[in-house]
Amino acid sequence: MKQFKKITELKNIRGKRILVRVDFNVSIKKGKILDDFRIKKALPTIEYLKKKGAKIILISHLGDKGESLSLVSKKLKTYIAHIFVREVVGEKVLAQCSKMKNGEVLLLENLREHAGETKNDLTFSRALASLADIYVNDAFPVCHRAHASVVGVAKLLPSYAGFQLLREITELSRVMHAPKQPFLFLLGGAKFETKIPLIKKFLKKADFVFVGGALANNFFKETGYEVGRSLVDTKLFGLKKLTRADNLFLPVDVIVKTGRTHRVKLPEEVTKQDTIVDIGPMSVTLIELFIARAKMVLWNGPMGNYEEGFGVATEDILSMLAQSRARTIVGGGDTVALVEKLKIENRLSFVSTGGGATIDFLSDGSLPGIDALCR
Ligand code: ADP
Ligand code: MG
């Protein structure tokens, strides 16, 4: 692993302005934060810097469309006092930053309000860098993205890794270097474009790959089954070919919703009126058999539309993992929301704040955001 500096190597930071990239990209439904796991995991870094008398400027994104971080600020206030500035760069922000007191915390508005963030635009990176003396990255879940606040700024300021980022690297490196077999990879959720490439990668690494959630719908569709009103991506990912891999497993039954009722069906029984909302009980049993054999299980992405009440399969599987003696690694924003709900974090080997980042790290051994910290 390449060398980067750790937050604990920061010396004499009293009065220094430190730009801290956190990941407060929490799941929000109907104006409520579903879980604040990521916020809680950023606290050690913030508290450490605060104790040392630094001036802390927190930056984060939320969602893809640039929604306000105001709800996040409200939640963060229950843990740590701070000032929420409703802008990211510009006069007002500079003015606020220049009058900060030692130990004070600012939270800036959603980075993705600016197109320069995801484009890793140099002007935007410079504007961010101009706010501070030092940069700390504690945003593991976004380290697989070469964005301005992740990669761009790191090249412009003395840069350090925060506590949660360090913990993720340590825990996940352990998994990488000690692959335990049989290795079961469970993948669900709905981010087709980011997750389908992972299936290809992990078919080569894992003994069993089970694909559920909305991702499975695309497989059903491309193999010629009706998927009715289910969530699918219209792009073709060449999945039919993938289904020939003998370590790939799809749901053997699904829960479909038709109007107000829902019931179990075989994938081939789904009609135009149905919406696939979860994997069925036989599929859960199949996963139970895999878990019983596995020495290591990696899971990302819910198996069903849990926000609408179809989280039964996901919760059952999580409970099985909590009881399993295999090494269990779970990650992903929505997945972790359910881990929190069931209060089983300390019964799993490691709960990662990342989703895509966790899996990319495990398959590639590093991430653009981590490489950017290395000199
Ligand atoms: P994570 O954040 O854990 O990486 P994703 O963001 O990829 O996971 O996916 C989570 C989303 O997938 C949730 O909003 C969940 O409702 C949705 N989902 C899972 N299965 C289905 C399904 N069958 N139909 C619709 N949405 C689904
Ligand atoms: Mg998600």
mmCIF file of C-alpha atoms and ligand atoms in Angstrom:
data_model
loop_
_atom_site.group_PDB
_atom_site.id
_atom_site.type_symbol
_atom_site.label_atom_id
_atom_site.label_comp_id
_atom_site.label_asym_id
_atom_site.label_seq_id
_atom_site.Cartn_x
_atom_site.Cartn_y
_atom_site.Cartn_z
ATOM 1 C CA MET A 1 0.000 0.000 0.000
ATOM 2 C CA LYS A 2 1.286 3.445 -0.925
ATOM 3 C CA GLN A 3 2.080 5.854 1.884
ATOM 4 C CA PHE A 4 -0.149 8.658 3.007
ATOM 5 C CA LYS A 5 -0.196 10.771 6.147
ATOM 6 C CA LYS A 6 -2.550 10.025 9.000
ATOM 7 C CA ILE A 7 -4.573 12.511 11.007
ATOM 8 C CA THR A 8 -2.519 11.591 14.071
ATOM 9 C CA GLU A 9 0.575 12.981 12.332
ATOM 10 C CA LEU A 10 -0.888 16.497 12.306
ATOM 11 C CA LYS A 11 1.169 18.715 14.593
ATOM 12 C CA ASN A 12 0.535 22.234 15.946
ATOM 13 C CA ILE A 13 -2.895 22.671 14.461
ATOM 14 C CA ARG A 14 -4.297 25.088 17.047
ATOM 15 C CA GLY A 15 -5.882 27.914 15.071
ATOM 16 C CA LYS A 16 -5.316 26.159 11.718
ATOM 17 C CA ARG A 17 -8.227 25.863 9.309
ATOM 18 C CA ILE A 18 -8.828 22.282 8.325
ATOM 19 C CA LEU A 19 -11.074 21.294 5.444
ATOM 20 C CA VAL A 20 -12.589 17.932 6.344
ATOM 21 C CA ARG A 21 -14.270 15.938 3.579
ATOM 22 C CA VAL A 22 -16.913 13.837 5.286
ATOM 23 C CA ASP A 23 -19.617 11.680 3.744
ATOM 24 C CA PHE A 24 -22.956 12.801 5.115
ATOM 25 C CA ASN A 25 -24.748 11.264 2.153
ATOM 26 C CA VAL A 26 -27.418 9.636 4.326
ATOM 27 C CA SER A 27 -30.642 8.004 3.145
ATOM 28 C CA ILE A 28 -33.545 10.404 3.412
ATOM 29 C CA LYS A 29 -37.153 9.457 2.799
ATOM 30 C CA LYS A 30 -40.104 11.800 3.154
ATOM 31 C CA GLY A 31 -38.080 14.487 4.895
ATOM 32 C CA LYS A 32 -36.566 12.100 7.460
ATOM 33 C CA ILE A 33 -33.050 10.775 7.826
ATOM 34 C CA LEU A 34 -33.414 6.999 7.837
ATOM 35 C CA ASP A 35 -30.156 6.471 9.652
ATOM 36 C CA ASP A 36 -27.179 8.540 10.718
ATOM 37 C CA PHE A 37 -24.496 5.836 10.725
ATOM 38 C CA ARG A 38 -22.224 7.866 8.456
ATOM 39 C CA ILE A 39 -22.640 10.996 10.577
ATOM 40 C CA LYS A 40 -21.738 9.110 13.749
ATOM 41 C CA LYS A 41 -18.682 7.558 12.122
ATOM 42 C CA ALA A 42 -17.300 11.016 11.268
ATOM 43 C CA LEU A 43 -17.456 12.229 14.863
ATOM 44 C CA PRO A 44 -14.096 10.877 16.117
ATOM 45 C CA THR A 45 -12.225 12.899 13.481
ATOM 46 C CA ILE A 46 -14.221 16.067 14.151
ATOM 47 C CA GLU A 47 -13.875 15.743 17.915
ATOM 48 C CA TYR A 48 -10.150 15.036 17.693
ATOM 49 C CA LEU A 49 -9.492 18.156 15.612
ATOM 50 C CA LYS A 50 -11.758 20.219 17.841
ATOM 51 C CA LYS A 51 -9.870 19.159 20.935
ATOM 52 C CA LYS A 52 -6.626 20.203 19.285
ATOM 53 C CA GLY A 53 -8.039 23.693 18.787
ATOM 54 C CA ALA A 54 -8.292 23.563 14.990
ATOM 55 C CA LYS A 55 -10.974 25.367 12.974
ATOM 56 C CA ILE A 56 -12.981 22.705 11.241
ATOM 57 C CA ILE A 57 -14.732 23.208 7.909
ATOM 58 C CA LEU A 58 -16.886 20.219 6.993
ATOM 59 C CA ILE A 59 -17.728 19.507 3.360
ATOM 60 C CA SER A 60 -20.001 16.774 2.004
ATOM 61 C CA HIS A 61 -22.345 15.879 -0.811
ATOM 62 C CA LEU A 62 -25.888 14.598 -0.445
ATOM 63 C CA GLY A 63 -27.744 12.717 -3.173
ATOM 64 C CA ASP A 64 -27.136 13.442 -6.819
ATOM 65 C CA LYS A 65 -29.297 16.463 -7.370
ATOM 66 C CA GLY A 66 -27.795 18.906 -4.911
ATOM 67 C CA GLU A 67 -30.444 18.803 -2.179
ATOM 68 C CA SER A 68 -29.719 20.920 0.919
ATOM 69 C CA LEU A 69 -27.710 19.562 3.829
ATOM 70 C CA SER A 70 -30.058 21.370 6.235
ATOM 71 C CA LEU A 71 -31.574 18.115 7.561
ATOM 72 C CA VAL A 72 -28.080 16.727 8.049
ATOM 73 C CA SER A 73 -27.105 19.877 9.924
ATOM 74 C CA LYS A 74 -30.094 19.437 12.211
ATOM 75 C CA LYS A 75 -29.049 15.860 12.947
ATOM 76 C CA LEU A 76 -25.389 16.795 13.383
ATOM 77 C CA LYS A 77 -26.430 19.437 15.912
ATOM 78 C CA THR A 78 -27.582 16.647 18.231
ATOM 79 C CA TYR A 79 -23.944 15.510 18.356
ATOM 80 C CA ILE A 80 -21.827 18.564 17.784
ATOM 81 C CA ALA A 81 -22.382 22.336 17.784
ATOM 82 C CA HIS A 82 -21.655 23.961 14.429
ATOM 83 C CA ILE A 83 -22.630 26.734 12.073
ATOM 84 C CA PHE A 84 -24.356 25.748 8.845
ATOM 85 C CA VAL A 85 -23.354 27.969 5.932
ATOM 86 C CA ARG A 86 -25.768 27.620 3.030
ATOM 87 C CA GLU A 87 -23.094 28.013 0.381
ATOM 88 C CA VAL A 88 -19.998 26.100 -0.634
ATOM 89 C CA VAL A 89 -17.616 28.700 -2.035
ATOM 90 C CA GLY A 90 -17.623 32.461 -2.476
ATOM 91 C CA GLU A 91 -17.517 35.663 -0.448
ATOM 92 C CA LYS A 92 -19.931 34.643 2.266
ATOM 93 C CA VAL A 93 -18.116 31.392 2.956
ATOM 94 C CA LEU A 94 -14.706 33.076 2.970
ATOM 95 C CA ALA A 95 -16.016 35.676 5.409
ATOM 96 C CA GLN A 96 -17.385 32.965 7.731
ATOM 97 C CA CYS A 97 -14.140 30.997 7.535
ATOM 98 C CA SER A 98 -11.991 33.997 8.326
ATOM 99 C CA LYS A 99 -13.847 34.806 11.537
ATOM 100 C CA MET A 100 -13.842 31.266 12.945
ATOM 101 C CA LYS A 101 -12.641 30.716 16.502
ATOM 102 C CA ASN A 102 -10.383 27.852 17.557
ATOM 103 C CA GLY A 103 -12.353 24.634 17.951
ATOM 104 C CA GLU A 104 -15.287 25.969 15.958
ATOM 105 C CA VAL A 105 -17.039 23.809 13.363
ATOM 106 C CA LEU A 106 -18.634 24.956 10.100
ATOM 107 C CA LEU A 107 -20.719 22.806 7.809
ATOM 108 C CA LEU A 108 -20.906 24.017 4.215
ATOM 109 C CA GLU A 109 -23.762 23.321 1.788
ATOM 110 C CA ASN A 110 -23.966 20.319 -0.578
ATOM 111 C CA LEU A 111 -20.852 20.159 -2.771
ATOM 112 C CA ARG A 112 -22.873 18.871 -5.700
ATOM 113 C CA GLU A 113 -24.617 22.221 -6.035
ATOM 114 C CA HIS A 114 -21.560 22.920 -8.150
ATOM 115 C CA ALA A 115 -20.980 21.093 -11.402
ATOM 116 C CA GLY A 116 -17.231 21.437 -10.756
ATOM 117 C CA GLU A 117 -17.424 18.899 -7.937
ATOM 118 C CA THR A 118 -18.127 15.772 -9.975
ATOM 119 C CA LYS A 119 -16.059 17.082 -12.901
ATOM 120 C CA ASN A 120 -13.033 17.484 -10.625
ATOM 121 C CA ASP A 121 -12.739 20.991 -12.002
ATOM 122 C CA LEU A 122 -9.481 22.735 -11.069
ATOM 123 C CA THR A 123 -11.082 26.131 -10.438
ATOM 124 C CA PHE A 124 -13.574 24.585 -8.043
ATOM 125 C CA SER A 125 -10.837 22.577 -6.305
ATOM 126 C CA ARG A 126 -8.831 25.790 -5.886
ATOM 127 C CA ALA A 127 -11.835 27.595 -4.450
ATOM 128 C CA LEU A 128 -12.267 24.804 -1.895
ATOM 129 C CA ALA A 129 -8.565 24.717 -1.086
ATOM 130 C CA SER A 130 -8.527 28.495 -0.526
ATOM 131 C CA LEU A 131 -10.771 28.019 2.510
ATOM 132 C CA ALA A 132 -8.194 26.132 4.571
ATOM 133 C CA ASP A 133 -4.580 25.320 5.427
ATOM 134 C CA ILE A 134 -4.890 21.571 5.626
ATOM 135 C CA TYR A 135 -7.135 18.888 4.092
ATOM 136 C CA VAL A 136 -8.394 15.777 5.858
ATOM 137 C CA ASN A 137 -10.274 13.084 3.975
ATOM 138 C CA ASP A 138 -12.640 11.050 6.160
ATOM 139 C CA ALA A 139 -15.119 10.213 3.424
ATOM 140 C CA PHE A 140 -14.406 6.608 2.511
ATOM 141 C CA PRO A 141 -17.763 6.031 0.720
ATOM 142 C CA VAL A 142 -16.876 8.563 -1.965
ATOM 143 C CA CYS A 143 -13.185 7.666 -2.375
ATOM 144 C CA HIS A 144 -13.934 5.685 -5.524
ATOM 145 C CA ARG A 145 -14.897 8.954 -7.218
ATOM 146 C CA ALA A 146 -12.297 11.320 -8.665
ATOM 147 C CA HIS A 147 -14.225 14.402 -7.575
ATOM 148 C CA ALA A 148 -12.874 17.859 -6.708
ATOM 149 C CA SER A 149 -13.404 17.510 -2.952
ATOM 150 C CA VAL A 150 -11.892 14.026 -2.929
ATOM 151 C CA VAL A 151 -9.025 14.124 -5.413
ATOM 152 C CA GLY A 152 -8.653 17.733 -6.602
ATOM 153 C CA VAL A 153 -8.184 19.427 -3.207
ATOM 154 C CA ALA A 154 -5.890 16.675 -1.936
ATOM 155 C CA LYS A 155 -3.341 17.741 -4.531
ATOM 156 C CA LEU A 156 -3.490 21.399 -3.486
ATOM 157 C CA LEU A 157 -3.215 21.204 0.313
ATOM 158 C CA PRO A 158 -1.178 19.140 2.782
ATOM 159 C CA SER A 159 -3.452 16.104 3.049
ATOM 160 C CA TYR A 160 -4.219 13.536 5.735
ATOM 161 C CA ALA A 161 -6.475 10.529 6.221
ATOM 162 C CA GLY A 162 -9.138 10.743 8.957
ATOM 163 C CA PHE A 163 -9.959 8.036 11.511
ATOM 164 C CA GLN A 164 -12.857 6.388 9.696
ATOM 165 C CA LEU A 165 -10.963 6.278 6.416
ATOM 166 C CA LEU A 166 -8.044 4.644 8.236
ATOM 167 C CA ARG A 167 -10.313 2.129 9.859
ATOM 168 C CA GLU A 168 -11.921 1.188 6.546
ATOM 169 C CA ILE A 169 -8.510 0.706 4.931
ATOM 170 C CA THR A 170 -7.254 -1.447 7.818
ATOM 171 C CA GLU A 171 -10.346 -3.645 8.059
ATOM 172 C CA LEU A 172 -10.860 -4.116 4.343
ATOM 173 C CA SER A 173 -7.167 -4.761 3.678
ATOM 174 C CA ARG A 174 -7.412 -7.577 6.195
ATOM 175 C CA VAL A 175 -10.196 -9.105 4.167
ATOM 176 C CA MET A 176 -8.202 -8.759 0.975
ATOM 177 C CA HIS A 177 -5.068 -10.319 2.287
ATOM 178 C CA ALA A 178 -6.726 -13.211 4.008
ATOM 179 C CA PRO A 179 -9.329 -14.438 1.573
ATOM 180 C CA LYS A 180 -11.436 -17.028 3.275
ATOM 181 C CA GLN A 181 -13.118 -19.698 1.279
ATOM 182 C CA PRO A 182 -15.838 -20.425 0.495
ATOM 183 C CA PHE A 183 -16.495 -16.763 -0.196
ATOM 184 C CA LEU A 184 -20.095 -15.628 -0.693
ATOM 185 C CA PHE A 185 -20.862 -12.297 -2.331
ATOM 186 C CA LEU A 186 -24.398 -10.963 -1.921
ATOM 187 C CA LEU A 187 -25.387 -8.030 -4.067
ATOM 188 C CA GLY A 188 -28.688 -6.187 -4.123
ATOM 189 C CA GLY A 189 -29.955 -2.647 -4.442
ATOM 190 C CA ALA A 190 -30.750 -0.549 -7.421
ATOM 191 C CA LYS A 191 -27.620 1.156 -8.732
ATOM 192 C CA PHE A 192 -27.385 -0.750 -11.984
ATOM 193 C CA GLU A 193 -24.589 1.132 -13.655
ATOM 194 C CA THR A 194 -22.182 0.949 -10.706
ATOM 195 C CA LYS A 195 -23.061 -2.521 -9.518
ATOM 196 C CA ILE A 196 -23.286 -4.592 -12.667
ATOM 197 C CA PRO A 197 -19.537 -4.270 -13.372
ATOM 198 C CA LEU A 198 -18.984 -5.592 -9.840
ATOM 199 C CA ILE A 199 -20.817 -8.783 -10.669
ATOM 200 C CA LYS A 200 -18.379 -9.415 -13.489
ATOM 201 C CA LYS A 201 -15.396 -8.783 -11.205
ATOM 202 C CA PHE A 202 -16.642 -10.882 -8.336
ATOM 203 C CA LEU A 203 -17.645 -13.870 -10.424
ATOM 204 C CA LYS A 204 -13.895 -14.364 -10.725
ATOM 205 C CA LYS A 205 -13.226 -13.938 -7.004
ATOM 206 C CA ALA A 206 -16.155 -15.392 -5.105
ATOM 207 C CA ASP A 207 -17.335 -18.972 -4.882
ATOM 208 C CA PHE A 208 -20.983 -17.913 -4.887
ATOM 209 C CA VAL A 209 -22.416 -14.669 -6.200
ATOM 210 C CA PHE A 210 -26.076 -14.039 -5.398
ATOM 211 C CA VAL A 211 -27.753 -11.104 -7.123
ATOM 212 C CA GLY A 212 -31.060 -9.848 -5.714
ATOM 213 C CA GLY A 213 -32.826 -6.519 -5.305
ATOM 214 C CA ALA A 214 -33.805 -4.530 -8.351
ATOM 215 C CA LEU A 215 -30.554 -5.642 -10.023
ATOM 216 C CA ALA A 216 -32.048 -9.104 -10.490
ATOM 217 C CA ASN A 217 -34.897 -7.601 -12.538
ATOM 218 C CA ASN A 218 -32.490 -6.705 -15.307
ATOM 219 C CA PHE A 219 -31.277 -10.282 -15.443
ATOM 220 C CA PHE A 220 -34.868 -11.508 -15.634
ATOM 221 C CA LYS A 221 -35.659 -9.022 -18.362
ATOM 222 C CA GLU A 222 -32.605 -9.789 -20.449
ATOM 223 C CA THR A 223 -33.269 -13.521 -20.218
ATOM 224 C CA GLY A 224 -36.740 -12.880 -21.627
ATOM 225 C CA TYR A 225 -39.002 -12.932 -18.542
ATOM 226 C CA GLU A 226 -41.779 -10.440 -18.039
ATOM 227 C CA VAL A 227 -40.937 -7.984 -15.257
ATOM 228 C CA GLY A 228 -44.145 -5.946 -15.395
ATOM 229 C CA ARG A 229 -43.810 -2.650 -13.584
ATOM 230 C CA SER A 230 -40.646 -3.554 -11.705
ATOM 231 C CA LEU A 231 -37.694 -1.216 -11.477
ATOM 232 C CA VAL A 232 -35.288 -2.001 -14.310
ATOM 233 C CA ASP A 233 -32.592 -0.175 -16.183
ATOM 234 C CA THR A 234 -33.398 0.141 -19.873
ATOM 235 C CA LYS A 235 -29.760 -0.270 -20.874
ATOM 236 C CA LEU A 236 -28.598 -3.703 -21.911
ATOM 237 C CA PHE A 237 -25.642 -4.927 -19.910
ATOM 238 C CA GLY A 238 -25.148 -8.263 -21.657
ATOM 239 C CA LEU A 239 -26.455 -10.100 -18.613
ATOM 240 C CA LYS A 240 -27.762 -13.119 -20.464
ATOM 241 C CA LYS A 241 -24.179 -14.197 -21.026
ATOM 242 C CA LEU A 242 -23.346 -13.737 -17.341
ATOM 243 C CA THR A 243 -26.106 -16.094 -16.244
ATOM 244 C CA ARG A 244 -24.094 -18.942 -17.741
ATOM 245 C CA ALA A 245 -21.479 -18.571 -14.997
ATOM 246 C CA ASP A 246 -22.069 -21.517 -12.695
ATOM 247 C CA ASN A 247 -21.337 -19.503 -9.534
ATOM 248 C CA LEU A 248 -24.007 -16.882 -10.311
ATOM 249 C CA PHE A 249 -27.330 -17.243 -8.532
ATOM 250 C CA LEU A 250 -30.530 -15.258 -9.013
ATOM 251 C CA PRO A 251 -33.689 -15.257 -6.872
ATOM 252 C CA VAL A 252 -35.625 -18.480 -7.349
ATOM 253 C CA ASP A 253 -38.815 -16.753 -6.222
ATOM 254 C CA VAL A 254 -39.916 -13.155 -5.819
ATOM 255 C CA ILE A 255 -42.518 -11.113 -3.958
ATOM 256 C CA VAL A 256 -44.733 -9.226 -6.384
ATOM 257 C CA LYS A 257 -47.135 -6.429 -5.676
ATOM 258 C CA THR A 258 -50.273 -6.191 -7.761
ATOM 259 C CA GLY A 259 -52.420 -3.245 -6.802
ATOM 260 C CA ARG A 260 -52.778 -3.464 -3.034
ATOM 261 C CA THR A 261 -51.976 -7.140 -2.636
ATOM 262 C CA HIS A 262 -48.668 -8.940 -2.738
ATOM 263 C CA ARG A 263 -47.704 -12.565 -3.074
ATOM 264 C CA VAL A 264 -44.892 -14.990 -3.858
ATOM 265 C CA LYS A 265 -44.297 -15.946 -7.474
ATOM 266 C CA LEU A 266 -41.693 -17.770 -9.515
ATOM 267 C CA PRO A 267 -39.740 -15.350 -11.694
ATOM 268 C CA GLU A 268 -41.311 -16.806 -14.844
ATOM 269 C CA GLU A 269 -44.840 -16.235 -13.473
ATOM 270 C CA VAL A 270 -44.537 -12.454 -13.245
ATOM 271 C CA THR A 271 -47.130 -10.619 -15.366
ATOM 272 C CA LYS A 272 -47.413 -7.124 -16.840
ATOM 273 C CA GLN A 273 -49.448 -5.954 -13.830
ATOM 274 C CA ASP A 274 -46.871 -7.085 -11.251
ATOM 275 C CA THR A 275 -44.086 -5.181 -9.556
ATOM 276 C CA ILE A 276 -41.245 -7.255 -8.117
ATOM 277 C CA VAL A 277 -40.570 -5.773 -4.682
ATOM 278 C CA ASP A 278 -38.444 -8.364 -2.859
ATOM 279 C CA ILE A 279 -36.904 -11.802 -3.133
ATOM 280 C CA GLY A 280 -39.085 -14.671 -1.906
ATOM 281 C CA PRO A 281 -38.737 -17.148 0.978
ATOM 282 C CA MET A 282 -37.157 -19.914 -1.114
ATOM 283 C CA SER A 283 -34.449 -17.502 -2.172
ATOM 284 C CA VAL A 284 -33.822 -16.651 1.468
ATOM 285 C CA THR A 285 -33.463 -20.356 2.209
ATOM 286 C CA LEU A 286 -31.006 -20.690 -0.649
ATOM 287 C CA ILE A 287 -28.944 -17.843 0.829
ATOM 288 C CA GLU A 288 -29.137 -19.484 4.238
ATOM 289 C CA LEU A 289 -27.522 -22.586 2.747
ATOM 290 C CA PHE A 290 -24.761 -20.502 1.209
ATOM 291 C CA ILE A 291 -24.137 -18.697 4.496
ATOM 292 C CA ALA A 292 -23.908 -22.009 6.326
ATOM 293 C CA ARG A 293 -21.098 -23.064 3.978
ATOM 294 C CA ALA A 294 -19.304 -19.752 3.668
ATOM 295 C CA LYS A 295 -16.257 -18.687 5.645
ATOM 296 C CA MET A 296 -16.544 -15.147 4.402
ATOM 297 C CA VAL A 297 -19.588 -13.152 3.334
ATOM 298 C CA LEU A 298 -19.549 -9.743 1.703
ATOM 299 C CA TRP A 299 -22.873 -7.984 1.252
ATOM 300 C CA ASN A 300 -23.946 -4.748 -0.328
ATOM 301 C CA GLY A 301 -27.449 -3.597 -1.291
ATOM 302 C CA PRO A 302 -30.912 -4.473 0.070
ATOM 303 C CA MET A 303 -32.727 -7.434 -1.496
ATOM 304 C CA GLY A 304 -36.035 -5.567 -1.662
ATOM 305 C CA ASN A 305 -37.750 -2.202 -1.661
ATOM 306 C CA TYR A 306 -37.450 -1.909 2.128
ATOM 307 C CA GLU A 307 -38.603 1.708 2.373
ATOM 308 C CA GLU A 308 -42.018 0.584 1.107
ATOM 309 C CA GLY A 309 -42.209 -2.224 3.646
ATOM 310 C CA PHE A 310 -40.471 -4.963 1.683
ATOM 311 C CA GLY A 311 -37.403 -5.447 3.830
ATOM 312 C CA VAL A 312 -38.305 -8.884 5.208
ATOM 313 C CA ALA A 313 -35.783 -10.884 3.209
ATOM 314 C CA THR A 314 -33.011 -8.382 3.855
ATOM 315 C CA GLU A 315 -33.674 -8.369 7.585
ATOM 316 C CA ASP A 316 -33.836 -12.187 7.710
ATOM 317 C CA ILE A 317 -30.508 -12.464 5.941
ATOM 318 C CA LEU A 318 -28.925 -9.861 8.210
ATOM 319 C CA SER A 319 -30.085 -11.813 11.254
ATOM 320 C CA MET A 320 -28.527 -14.957 9.798
ATOM 321 C CA LEU A 321 -25.264 -13.112 9.270
ATOM 322 C CA ALA A 322 -25.340 -11.852 12.841
ATOM 323 C CA GLN A 323 -25.460 -15.482 13.968
ATOM 324 C CA SER A 324 -22.987 -16.814 11.457
ATOM 325 C CA ARG A 325 -19.426 -17.697 12.355
ATOM 326 C CA ALA A 326 -18.172 -16.599 8.949
ATOM 327 C CA ARG A 327 -16.290 -13.363 8.580
ATOM 328 C CA THR A 328 -19.072 -10.937 7.701
ATOM 329 C CA ILE A 329 -18.556 -7.626 5.959
ATOM 330 C CA VAL A 330 -21.534 -5.472 5.148
ATOM 331 C CA GLY A 331 -21.559 -2.100 3.429
ATOM 332 C CA GLY A 332 -23.686 0.435 1.611
ATOM 333 C CA GLY A 333 -25.812 3.401 2.655
ATOM 334 C CA ASP A 334 -29.150 1.621 2.538
ATOM 335 C CA THR A 335 -27.826 -1.721 3.709
ATOM 336 C CA VAL A 336 -26.320 -0.134 6.791
ATOM 337 C CA ALA A 337 -29.612 1.640 7.553
ATOM 338 C CA LEU A 338 -31.038 -1.840 8.141
ATOM 339 C CA VAL A 339 -28.026 -2.978 10.190
ATOM 340 C CA GLU A 340 -28.689 0.010 12.441
ATOM 341 C CA LYS A 341 -32.394 -0.724 12.636
ATOM 342 C CA LEU A 342 -31.692 -4.293 13.789
ATOM 343 C CA LYS A 343 -28.900 -3.084 16.091
ATOM 344 C CA ILE A 344 -26.491 -5.811 15.003
ATOM 345 C CA GLU A 345 -23.421 -3.790 14.104
ATOM 346 C CA ASN A 346 -21.239 -5.396 16.761
ATOM 347 C CA ARG A 347 -22.323 -8.908 15.763
ATOM 348 C CA LEU A 348 -20.917 -8.467 12.266
ATOM 349 C CA SER A 349 -17.166 -8.535 11.608
ATOM 350 C CA PHE A 350 -17.140 -5.127 9.976
ATOM 351 C CA VAL A 351 -19.767 -2.657 8.849
ATOM 352 C CA SER A 352 -18.369 -0.399 6.180
ATOM 353 C CA THR A 353 -19.707 3.086 5.569
ATOM 354 C CA GLY A 354 -19.077 2.539 1.866
ATOM 355 C CA GLY A 355 -21.083 0.761 -0.798
ATOM 356 C CA GLY A 356 -19.466 1.011 -4.224
ATOM 357 C CA ALA A 357 -16.243 2.226 -2.588
ATOM 358 C CA THR A 358 -16.031 -0.837 -0.343
ATOM 359 C CA ILE A 359 -16.413 -3.210 -3.215
ATOM 360 C CA ASP A 360 -14.045 -1.308 -5.507
ATOM 361 C CA PHE A 361 -11.457 -1.224 -2.738
ATOM 362 C CA LEU A 362 -11.788 -4.957 -2.235
ATOM 363 C CA SER A 363 -11.399 -5.665 -5.901
ATOM 364 C CA ASP A 364 -8.733 -3.088 -6.806
ATOM 365 C CA GLY A 365 -6.770 -2.682 -3.570
ATOM 366 C CA SER A 366 -6.982 1.103 -3.561
ATOM 367 C CA LEU A 367 -9.203 4.010 -4.595
ATOM 368 C CA PRO A 368 -8.610 7.343 -6.362
ATOM 369 C CA GLY A 369 -9.338 9.277 -3.164
ATOM 370 C CA ILE A 370 -6.740 7.270 -1.225
ATOM 371 C CA ASP A 371 -4.155 7.517 -4.002
ATOM 372 C CA ALA A 372 -4.624 11.300 -4.037
ATOM 373 C CA LEU A 373 -3.463 11.453 -0.408
ATOM 374 C CA CYS A 374 -0.187 9.796 -1.338
ATOM 375 C CA ARG A 375 2.786 11.886 -2.271
HETATM 376 P P1 ADP B 1 -26.732 0.655 -1.025
HETATM 377 O O1 ADP B 1 -27.010 2.100 -0.677
HETATM 378 O O2 ADP B 1 -26.817 -0.231 0.187
HETATM 379 O O3 ADP B 1 -25.472 0.477 -1.792
HETATM 380 P P2 ADP B 1 -28.460 0.890 -3.356
HETATM 381 O O4 ADP B 1 -28.444 2.356 -3.203
HETATM 382 O O5 ADP B 1 -27.830 0.301 -4.579
HETATM 383 O O6 ADP B 1 -27.885 0.176 -2.021
HETATM 384 O O7 ADP B 1 -29.930 0.361 -3.406
HETATM 385 C C1 ADP B 1 -30.857 0.608 -2.394
HETATM 386 C C2 ADP B 1 -32.228 0.793 -2.997
HETATM 387 O O8 ADP B 1 -32.593 -0.356 -3.748
HETATM 388 C C3 ADP B 1 -33.278 1.000 -1.945
HETATM 389 O O9 ADP B 1 -33.871 2.254 -2.157
HETATM 390 C C4 ADP B 1 -34.262 -0.145 -2.209
HETATM 391 O O10 ADP B 1 -35.601 0.248 -2.066
HETATM 392 C C5 ADP B 1 -33.979 -0.449 -3.660
HETATM 393 N N1 ADP B 1 -34.461 -1.761 -4.073
HETATM 394 C C6 ADP B 1 -33.999 -2.979 -3.748
HETATM 395 N N2 ADP B 1 -34.743 -3.943 -4.327
HETATM 396 C C7 ADP B 1 -35.708 -3.307 -5.029
HETATM 397 C C8 ADP B 1 -36.792 -3.751 -5.870
HETATM 398 N N3 ADP B 1 -37.040 -5.036 -6.066
HETATM 399 N N4 ADP B 1 -37.568 -2.791 -6.438
HETATM 400 C C9 ADP B 1 -37.311 -1.479 -6.236
HETATM 401 N N5 ADP B 1 -36.322 -1.014 -5.464
HETATM 402 C C10 ADP B 1 -35.527 -1.918 -4.882
HETATM 403 MG MG MG B 2 -28.008 3.713 -1.624
#
